[in-house]
Tab-separated table of C-alpha atoms and ligand atoms in Angstrom:
chain	number	residue	atom	x	y	z
A	1	UNK	CA	-18.200	9.450	-50.701
A	2	UNK	CA	-17.761	5.858	-49.651
A	3	UNK	CA	-20.084	3.809	-51.805
A	4	UNK	CA	-21.203	0.232	-51.425
A	5	UNK	CA	-22.440	-1.357	-54.640
A	6	UNK	CA	-24.380	-4.573	-54.111
A	7	UNK	CA	-24.019	-6.496	-57.339
A	8	UNK	CA	-20.796	-4.570	-57.912
A	9	UNK	CA	-19.324	-7.201	-60.241
A	10	UNK	CA	-22.435	-7.236	-62.397
A	11	UNK	CA	-22.936	-5.569	-65.723
A	12	UNK	CA	-24.349	-2.260	-64.447
A	13	UNK	CA	-22.624	-2.444	-61.031
A	14	UNK	CA	-19.142	-2.691	-62.517
A	15	UNK	CA	-19.749	0.283	-64.828
A	16	UNK	CA	-20.988	2.244	-61.814
A	17	UNK	CA	-17.839	1.276	-59.895
A	18	UNK	CA	-15.704	2.610	-62.764
A	19	UNK	CA	-17.604	5.905	-62.768
A	20	UNK	CA	-17.488	6.392	-58.981
A	21	UNK	CA	-13.752	5.710	-58.847
A	22	UNK	CA	-13.157	8.025	-61.792
A	23	UNK	CA	-14.949	10.771	-59.836
A	24	UNK	CA	-12.770	10.269	-56.751
A	25	UNK	CA	-15.131	8.199	-54.594
A	26	UNK	CA	-14.194	4.916	-52.946
A	27	UNK	CA	-16.083	1.710	-53.659
A	28	UNK	CA	-16.893	-1.573	-51.954
A	29	UNK	CA	-18.315	-4.042	-54.474
A	30	UNK	CA	-20.316	-6.826	-52.839
A	31	UNK	CA	-21.193	-9.663	-55.200
A	32	UNK	CA	-21.768	-13.408	-54.923
A	33	UNK	CA	-20.777	-13.858	-58.577
A	34	UNK	CA	-24.027	-15.677	-59.298
A	35	UNK	CA	-24.607	-13.592	-62.399
A	36	UNK	CA	-21.842	-11.028	-61.834
A	37	UNK	CA	-18.428	-11.826	-63.272
A	38	UNK	CA	-14.992	-11.474	-61.743
A	39	UNK	CA	-13.592	-10.268	-65.052
A	40	UNK	CA	-15.854	-7.182	-64.850
A	41	UNK	CA	-13.922	-5.818	-61.854
A	42	UNK	CA	-10.516	-7.465	-62.393
A	43	UNK	CA	-9.039	-4.191	-63.672
A	44	UNK	CA	-9.935	-2.505	-60.342
A	45	UNK	CA	-8.335	-5.043	-58.004
A	46	UNK	CA	-5.285	-3.739	-56.161
A	47	UNK	CA	-6.521	-0.139	-56.023
A	48	UNK	CA	-6.594	1.283	-52.493
A	49	UNK	CA	-9.955	2.945	-53.137
A	50	UNK	CA	-11.607	-0.301	-54.278
A	51	UNK	CA	-12.534	-3.409	-52.341
A	52	UNK	CA	-14.204	-6.523	-53.676
A	53	UNK	CA	-16.221	-8.556	-51.167
A	54	UNK	CA	-17.393	-11.992	-52.281
A	55	UNK	CA	-20.736	-12.778	-50.677
A	56	UNK	CA	-24.498	-12.597	-50.775
A	57	UNK	CA	-26.933	-9.870	-49.740
A	58	UNK	CA	-28.718	-12.662	-47.863
A	59	UNK	CA	-25.755	-12.766	-45.437
A	60	UNK	CA	-26.958	-10.126	-42.943
A	61	UNK	CA	-23.680	-9.925	-40.976
A	62	UNK	CA	-21.672	-9.386	-44.123
A	63	UNK	CA	-24.085	-6.716	-45.374
A	64	UNK	CA	-23.928	-5.068	-41.941
A	65	UNK	CA	-20.154	-4.876	-42.121
A	66	UNK	CA	-20.111	-3.458	-45.665
A	67	UNK	CA	-22.848	-0.885	-44.989
A	68	UNK	CA	-21.194	0.213	-41.713
A	69	UNK	CA	-18.231	1.411	-43.796
A	70	UNK	CA	-20.333	3.273	-46.414
A	71	UNK	CA	-22.197	6.592	-46.790
A	72	UNK	CA	-24.300	5.462	-49.708
A	73	UNK	CA	-25.509	2.097	-50.936
A	74	UNK	CA	-26.282	1.451	-54.581
A	75	UNK	CA	-28.456	-1.626	-54.241
A	76	UNK	CA	-28.164	-3.336	-57.608
A	77	UNK	CA	-27.860	-6.976	-56.514
A	78	UNK	CA	-30.878	-8.866	-57.785
A	79	UNK	CA	-31.971	-11.930	-59.649
A	80	UNK	CA	-32.486	-10.504	-63.147
A	81	UNK	CA	-33.069	-11.778	-66.634
A	82	UNK	CA	-36.229	-13.504	-67.761
A	83	UNK	CA	-34.458	-16.884	-68.143
A	84	UNK	CA	-33.129	-16.851	-64.591
A	85	UNK	CA	-36.468	-15.824	-63.104
A	86	UNK	CA	-38.294	-18.578	-64.977
A	87	UNK	CA	-35.698	-21.232	-64.109
A	88	UNK	CA	-35.011	-20.333	-60.452
A	89	UNK	CA	-38.164	-18.693	-59.105
A	90	UNK	CA	-37.622	-19.407	-55.378
A	91	UNK	CA	-34.019	-18.235	-55.272
A	92	UNK	CA	-35.014	-15.151	-57.245
A	93	UNK	CA	-37.770	-14.256	-54.798
A	94	UNK	CA	-35.447	-14.687	-51.796
A	95	UNK	CA	-32.771	-12.461	-53.317
A	96	UNK	CA	-35.151	-9.774	-54.507
A	97	UNK	CA	-37.328	-9.552	-51.386
A	98	UNK	CA	-35.393	-10.856	-48.355
A	99	UNK	CA	-32.039	-9.602	-49.654
A	100	UNK	CA	-33.395	-6.112	-50.217
A	101	UNK	CA	-34.990	-6.004	-46.785
A	102	UNK	CA	-31.617	-6.816	-45.211
A	103	UNK	CA	-29.962	-4.028	-47.214
A	104	UNK	CA	-32.590	-1.435	-46.176
A	105	UNK	CA	-32.465	-2.522	-42.537
A	106	UNK	CA	-28.674	-2.191	-42.391
A	107	UNK	CA	-28.698	1.137	-44.234
A	108	UNK	CA	-31.166	2.446	-41.678
A	109	UNK	CA	-29.063	1.129	-38.807
A	110	UNK	CA	-25.913	2.839	-40.093
A	111	UNK	CA	-27.494	6.004	-41.546
A	112	UNK	CA	-26.443	5.371	-45.156
A	113	UNK	CA	-28.612	6.492	-48.056
A	114	UNK	CA	-29.829	3.825	-50.487
A	115	UNK	CA	-30.502	3.953	-54.193
A	116	UNK	CA	-32.374	0.881	-55.366
A	117	UNK	CA	-32.573	-0.183	-58.999
A	118	UNK	CA	-36.061	-1.367	-59.810
A	119	UNK	CA	-37.315	-2.259	-63.257
A	120	UNK	CA	-39.672	-1.402	-66.082
A	121	UNK	CA	-41.193	-4.853	-65.448
A	122	UNK	CA	-43.095	-2.995	-62.723
A	123	UNK	CA	-45.483	-1.714	-65.423
A	124	UNK	CA	-46.151	-5.222	-66.713
A	125	UNK	CA	-48.282	-5.366	-69.831
A	126	UNK	CA	-49.075	-1.667	-69.909
A	127	UNK	CA	-48.247	-0.800	-73.529
A	128	UNK	CA	-48.966	2.925	-73.201
A	129	UNK	CA	-47.119	5.301	-75.501
A	130	UNK	CA	-44.957	6.603	-72.747
A	131	UNK	CA	-44.825	4.926	-69.337
A	132	UNK	CA	-44.739	7.555	-66.596
A	133	UNK	CA	-43.776	6.837	-63.003
A	134	UNK	CA	-47.376	7.192	-61.803
A	135	UNK	CA	-48.834	4.871	-64.448
A	136	UNK	CA	-50.773	1.743	-63.593
A	137	UNK	CA	-49.319	-1.713	-63.458
A	138	UNK	CA	-51.046	-4.304	-65.641
A	139	UNK	CA	-49.992	-7.778	-64.630
A	140	UNK	CA	-50.858	-11.373	-65.312
A	141	UNK	CA	-51.207	-13.992	-62.595
A	142	UNK	CA	-48.503	-13.875	-59.892
A	143	UNK	CA	-48.224	-17.626	-60.384
A	144	UNK	CA	-46.506	-16.971	-63.709
A	145	UNK	CA	-42.761	-16.541	-63.084
A	146	UNK	CA	-42.475	-13.419	-65.156
A	147	UNK	CA	-45.085	-11.596	-63.082
A	148	UNK	CA	-43.655	-12.911	-59.827
A	149	UNK	CA	-40.502	-10.953	-60.691
A	150	UNK	CA	-42.560	-7.807	-61.200
A	151	UNK	CA	-44.320	-8.457	-57.872
A	152	UNK	CA	-41.013	-9.021	-56.047
A	153	UNK	CA	-39.532	-5.801	-57.390
A	154	UNK	CA	-42.731	-3.956	-56.444
A	155	UNK	CA	-42.401	-5.225	-52.879
A	156	UNK	CA	-38.801	-4.045	-52.899
A	157	UNK	CA	-39.991	-0.584	-53.995
A	158	UNK	CA	-42.657	-0.537	-51.292
A	159	UNK	CA	-40.088	-1.503	-48.678
A	160	UNK	CA	-37.731	1.264	-49.811
A	161	UNK	CA	-40.507	3.814	-49.884
A	162	UNK	CA	-41.864	2.765	-46.488
A	163	UNK	CA	-38.414	2.965	-44.919
A	164	UNK	CA	-38.307	6.525	-46.260
A	165	UNK	CA	-41.810	7.490	-45.067
A	166	UNK	CA	-41.812	5.744	-41.738
A	167	UNK	CA	-38.184	5.695	-40.668
A	168	UNK	CA	-36.684	8.649	-42.532
A	169	UNK	CA	-34.201	6.528	-44.506
A	170	UNK	CA	-33.010	8.412	-47.608
A	171	UNK	CA	-34.084	6.158	-50.463
A	172	UNK	CA	-34.052	6.665	-54.236
A	173	UNK	CA	-35.951	4.301	-56.531
A	174	UNK	CA	-34.872	4.019	-60.148
A	175	UNK	CA	-36.846	1.958	-62.661
A	176	UNK	CA	-34.382	0.859	-65.309
A	177	UNK	CA	-35.664	0.103	-68.769
A	178	UNK	CA	-33.609	-2.100	-71.116
A	179	UNK	CA	-30.018	-1.178	-70.252
A	180	UNK	CA	-27.318	-2.406	-72.611
A	181	UNK	CA	-23.609	-2.197	-73.369
A	182	UNK	CA	-20.337	-4.074	-73.018
A	183	UNK	CA	-20.091	-6.681	-70.178
A	184	UNK	CA	-23.765	-7.630	-70.380
A	185	UNK	CA	-24.159	-11.357	-70.804
A	186	UNK	CA	-26.794	-13.076	-72.888
A	187	UNK	CA	-26.912	-16.099	-70.550
A	188	UNK	CA	-30.028	-14.921	-68.748
A	189	UNK	CA	-32.004	-13.881	-71.796
A	190	UNK	CA	-30.959	-10.312	-72.597
A	191	UNK	CA	-31.554	-9.755	-76.242
A	192	UNK	CA	-28.694	-7.527	-77.478
A	193	UNK	CA	-25.793	-9.636	-76.181
A	194	UNK	CA	-27.600	-12.729	-77.482
A	195	UNK	CA	-28.139	-11.297	-80.968
A	196	UNK	CA	-24.571	-9.939	-81.131
A	197	UNK	CA	-22.973	-13.154	-79.961
A	198	UNK	CA	-25.046	-15.163	-82.466
A	199	UNK	CA	-24.230	-12.741	-85.291
A	200	UNK	CA	-20.470	-12.590	-84.703
A	201	UNK	CA	-20.318	-16.401	-84.578
A	202	UNK	CA	-22.337	-16.669	-87.769
A	203	UNK	CA	-25.101	-18.547	-85.916
A	204	UNK	CA	-28.813	-18.136	-86.522
A	205	UNK	CA	-30.206	-15.068	-84.773
A	206	UNK	CA	-33.196	-16.111	-82.651
A	207	UNK	CA	-36.100	-13.662	-82.691
A	208	UNK	CA	-38.820	-14.724	-80.256
A	209	UNK	CA	-42.425	-14.571	-81.406
A	210	UNK	CA	-42.940	-12.667	-84.660
A	211	UNK	CA	-40.444	-9.972	-83.640
A	212	UNK	CA	-43.004	-7.162	-83.689
A	213	UNK	CA	-42.530	-6.499	-79.954
A	214	UNK	CA	-40.617	-3.275	-79.283
A	215	UNK	CA	-38.160	-1.995	-76.702
A	216	UNK	CA	-36.114	1.185	-76.084
A	217	UNK	CA	-32.465	0.541	-75.243
A	218	UNK	CA	-30.252	2.792	-73.151
A	219	UNK	CA	-26.459	2.772	-72.943
A	220	UNK	CA	-25.142	1.648	-69.560
A	221	UNK	CA	-22.723	4.614	-69.442
A	222	UNK	CA	-25.692	7.008	-69.555
A	223	UNK	CA	-27.551	4.973	-66.951
A	224	UNK	CA	-24.775	4.949	-64.325
A	225	UNK	CA	-24.276	8.706	-64.708
A	226	UNK	CA	-27.980	9.136	-63.953
A	227	UNK	CA	-27.750	6.916	-60.857
A	228	UNK	CA	-24.929	9.031	-59.461
A	229	UNK	CA	-26.650	12.322	-60.298
A	230	UNK	CA	-29.853	11.184	-58.581
A	231	UNK	CA	-28.176	10.119	-55.364
A	232	UNK	CA	-26.374	13.463	-55.244
A	233	UNK	CA	-29.549	15.502	-55.822
A	234	UNK	CA	-31.343	16.596	-52.637
A	235	UNK	CA	-34.744	16.665	-54.365
A	236	UNK	CA	-34.511	13.075	-55.583
A	237	UNK	CA	-34.868	11.552	-52.148
A	238	UNK	CA	-38.019	9.502	-51.506
A	239	UNK	CA	-38.970	9.561	-55.181
A	240	UNK	CA	-39.083	7.154	-58.112
A	241	UNK	CA	-37.528	7.781	-61.535
A	242	UNK	CA	-37.680	6.036	-64.905
A	243	UNK	CA	-34.338	5.779	-66.670
A	244	UNK	CA	-34.266	4.477	-70.232
A	245	UNK	CA	-33.681	5.194	-73.903
A	246	UNK	CA	-35.948	7.073	-76.329
A	247	UNK	CA	-35.667	5.177	-79.593
A	248	UNK	CA	-38.213	2.415	-80.014
A	249	UNK	CA	-37.271	-0.570	-82.167
A	250	UNK	CA	-38.891	-3.940	-82.909
A	251	UNK	CA	-36.908	-7.115	-82.170
A	252	UNK	CA	-37.146	-8.073	-85.836
A	253	UNK	CA	-35.586	-4.762	-86.916
A	254	UNK	CA	-33.013	-5.080	-84.126
A	255	UNK	CA	-31.929	-8.524	-85.350
A	256	UNK	CA	-31.371	-7.190	-88.861
A	257	UNK	CA	-29.543	-4.125	-87.542
A	258	UNK	CA	-27.194	-6.290	-85.485
A	259	UNK	CA	-26.495	-8.564	-88.470
A	260	UNK	CA	-25.761	-5.555	-90.670
A	261	UNK	CA	-23.540	-3.677	-88.201
A	262	UNK	CA	-21.526	-6.783	-87.337
A	263	UNK	CA	-21.014	-7.597	-91.021
A	264	UNK	CA	-22.484	-11.037	-90.381
A	265	UNK	CA	-24.026	-13.512	-92.815
A	266	UNK	CA	-26.360	-14.920	-90.135
A	267	UNK	CA	-30.008	-15.569	-90.903
A	268	UNK	CA	-32.935	-14.816	-88.594
A	269	UNK	CA	-35.063	-17.630	-87.107
A	270	UNK	CA	-38.423	-16.916	-85.485
A	271	UNK	CA	-38.787	-19.005	-82.322
A	272	UNK	CA	-42.225	-19.477	-80.732
A	273	UNK	CA	-42.403	-18.160	-77.154
A	274	UNK	CA	-43.315	-21.528	-75.644
A	275	UNK	CA	-40.133	-22.962	-77.150
A	276	UNK	CA	-37.993	-20.016	-76.038
A	277	UNK	CA	-39.318	-19.760	-72.475
A	278	UNK	CA	-42.150	-21.889	-71.139
A	279	UNK	CA	-45.757	-22.796	-71.936
A	280	UNK	CA	-48.048	-19.797	-71.449
A	281	UNK	CA	-45.195	-17.263	-71.364
A	282	UNK	CA	-46.429	-13.712	-71.844
A	283	UNK	CA	-44.113	-11.159	-73.418
A	284	UNK	CA	-44.447	-7.413	-73.257
A	285	UNK	CA	-45.472	-6.190	-76.685
A	286	UNK	CA	-44.137	-2.721	-76.118
A	287	UNK	CA	-42.195	-0.769	-73.514
A	288	UNK	CA	-41.424	2.925	-73.886
A	289	UNK	CA	-40.349	5.079	-70.945
A	290	UNK	CA	-41.334	8.623	-70.153
A	291	UNK	CA	-38.164	10.055	-68.628
A	292	UNK	CA	-39.370	13.647	-68.243
A	293	UNK	CA	-39.002	13.526	-64.460
A	294	UNK	CA	-35.295	12.596	-64.602
A	295	UNK	CA	-34.683	15.041	-67.438
A	296	UNK	CA	-36.208	17.902	-65.468
A	297	UNK	CA	-34.382	17.113	-62.237
A	298	UNK	CA	-30.912	16.002	-63.348
A	299	UNK	CA	-30.909	16.846	-67.069
A	300	UNK	CA	-31.002	13.163	-68.010
A	301	UNK	CA	-30.558	12.747	-71.775
A	302	UNK	CA	-29.098	9.565	-73.308
A	303	UNK	CA	-25.991	10.306	-75.400
A	304	UNK	CA	-25.385	6.999	-77.199
A	305	UNK	CA	-27.659	5.944	-80.072
A	306	UNK	CA	-28.563	2.323	-80.791
A	307	UNK	CA	-26.037	1.919	-83.626
A	308	UNK	CA	-23.214	3.179	-81.373
A	309	UNK	CA	-24.271	0.755	-78.663
A	310	UNK	CA	-24.475	-2.208	-81.057
A	311	UNK	CA	-20.992	-1.391	-82.396
A	312	UNK	CA	-19.567	-1.270	-78.849
A	313	UNK	CA	-21.164	-4.604	-77.980
A	314	UNK	CA	-19.898	-6.172	-81.216
A	315	UNK	CA	-16.374	-4.979	-80.391
A	316	UNK	CA	-16.679	-6.385	-76.853
A	317	UNK	CA	-17.840	-9.784	-78.130
A	318	UNK	CA	-15.065	-9.923	-80.732
A	319	UNK	CA	-12.464	-9.086	-78.050
B	1	LIG	N1	-35.750	-11.751	-77.342
B	1	LIG	C1	-35.587	-12.308	-78.603
B	1	LIG	N2	-34.555	-13.187	-78.795
B	1	LIG	C2	-33.680	-13.527	-77.808
B	1	LIG	C3	-33.841	-12.955	-76.542
B	1	LIG	C4	-34.882	-12.072	-76.344
B	1	LIG	O1	-36.342	-12.025	-79.536
B	1	LIG	O2	-32.765	-14.343	-78.089
B	1	LIG	C5	-36.842	-10.787	-77.145
B	1	LIG	C6	-37.686	-11.010	-75.900
B	1	LIG	O3	-38.703	-11.966	-76.136
B	1	LIG	C7	-38.227	-9.611	-75.648
B	1	LIG	C8	-37.087	-8.699	-76.120
B	1	LIG	O4	-36.260	-9.506	-76.940
B	1	LIG	O5	-39.360	-9.370	-76.423
B	1	LIG	C9	-36.258	-8.126	-74.979
B	1	LIG	O6	-35.843	-9.187	-74.166
B	1	LIG	P1	-34.896	-8.991	-72.907
B	1	LIG	O7	-34.889	-10.295	-72.165
B	1	LIG	O8	-33.590	-8.424	-73.346
B	1	LIG	O9	-35.596	-7.856	-72.055
B	1	LIG	P2	-37.106	-7.689	-71.511
B	1	LIG	O10	-37.963	-8.775	-72.041
B	1	LIG	O11	-36.950	-7.731	-70.043
B	1	LIG	O12	-37.500	-6.369	-72.038
C-alpha cells in the first residue's frame, strides 16, 4: 500500500516508516519538524519508495496533495508531551483539533483509510486496575493545560468516529499508552529518555512528586506492528483500541532501574510537581491498560520487557 504518515519524522512515525518499508509498502512522511527530527528519517532519504515532505497538517493544500497519493493515512502528527502542552497550549489545540479535521476531510475526499493515534490521557485520572476502551474519563478542569490536551484528543476521536458513522470513512482509533524506545526525546517531558540521558551523563535523576505514581511502558517496535496489523484487519474499522505494555512500575523504581542498568553513579532527586510543571499541576497516579481487545483481534502481545527497552535507550543515548 501507499501510506502517508503524518508526523513521519517523529519518534513513533519514523519507526512505523521503517516497518512499512521493510514490508514492501511505500511511504510519504509529512512532518513540520516541530518535535520530529530529520535524523530519524535520514537513513531513508534517497529511497524510491520513500518521500519526505516538510510541512504542517494545518496546510490543507499540502495535506490534500499527500493524501491524494495515498491509500492509507497513519495520522500521528500531534502536539504531544506534557511540557509542550503546558508551554504552548494554543498551538497544541490548533494542531490536535484543526489539523486532524483537515486530515479526516482530505482522507474522505480521496477515499483513503485513516488510523489515528489517540492517547491514554483520554482516561484522565481514572486509576482503575485495567483501563478498558469503554471506561469512563475522569478529568479535571479543561482550563488546566493537561486536561485541555485530553479534551483535544477526545474531540479528534469524536471527529474520526463521526466521519466513520456519518460519511463511511474507514477510521481506526488507537489509544497509545506510554510508548518508549530509541529516538524518543526527553525535551517534551517523556520520562524514560529523560532518566536515561541524566543517568548516562552522571546528572541527578529527577523524579517528580514522591515517585509513587506508576506507568506501563511499551516498546515502540511492538506498537508500530500493532498499528499496521489493525489497519490491515477488516474488523478493526470504526473501533477504538488500547495499545500499551503490561508491566506496571513506579517512577521511583524506574529511576533506580535506569541508574542500575546504565551503570551510572547518579543520585535521585525528588522534584515537587509545581517546580517541575506549573502551579496546580495534576499528575496521573496510575495508568494501566487493558489490551484484551487488541490481543483478541490481532494477537497483540508486547515482546520487549522494560529492562530490554532501557538497555536499548541507554545504547541510543550513548551513541
Ligand atoms: N516524570 C518524572 N521525571 C521526569 C519526567 C517525568 O518523574 O523527569 C514522571 C511524570 O511526572 C509522570 C511519569 O514520569 O508521572 C511519566 O511521565 P511522561 O511525561 O513520560 O508520561 P505521562 O505523564 O504522559 O504518562
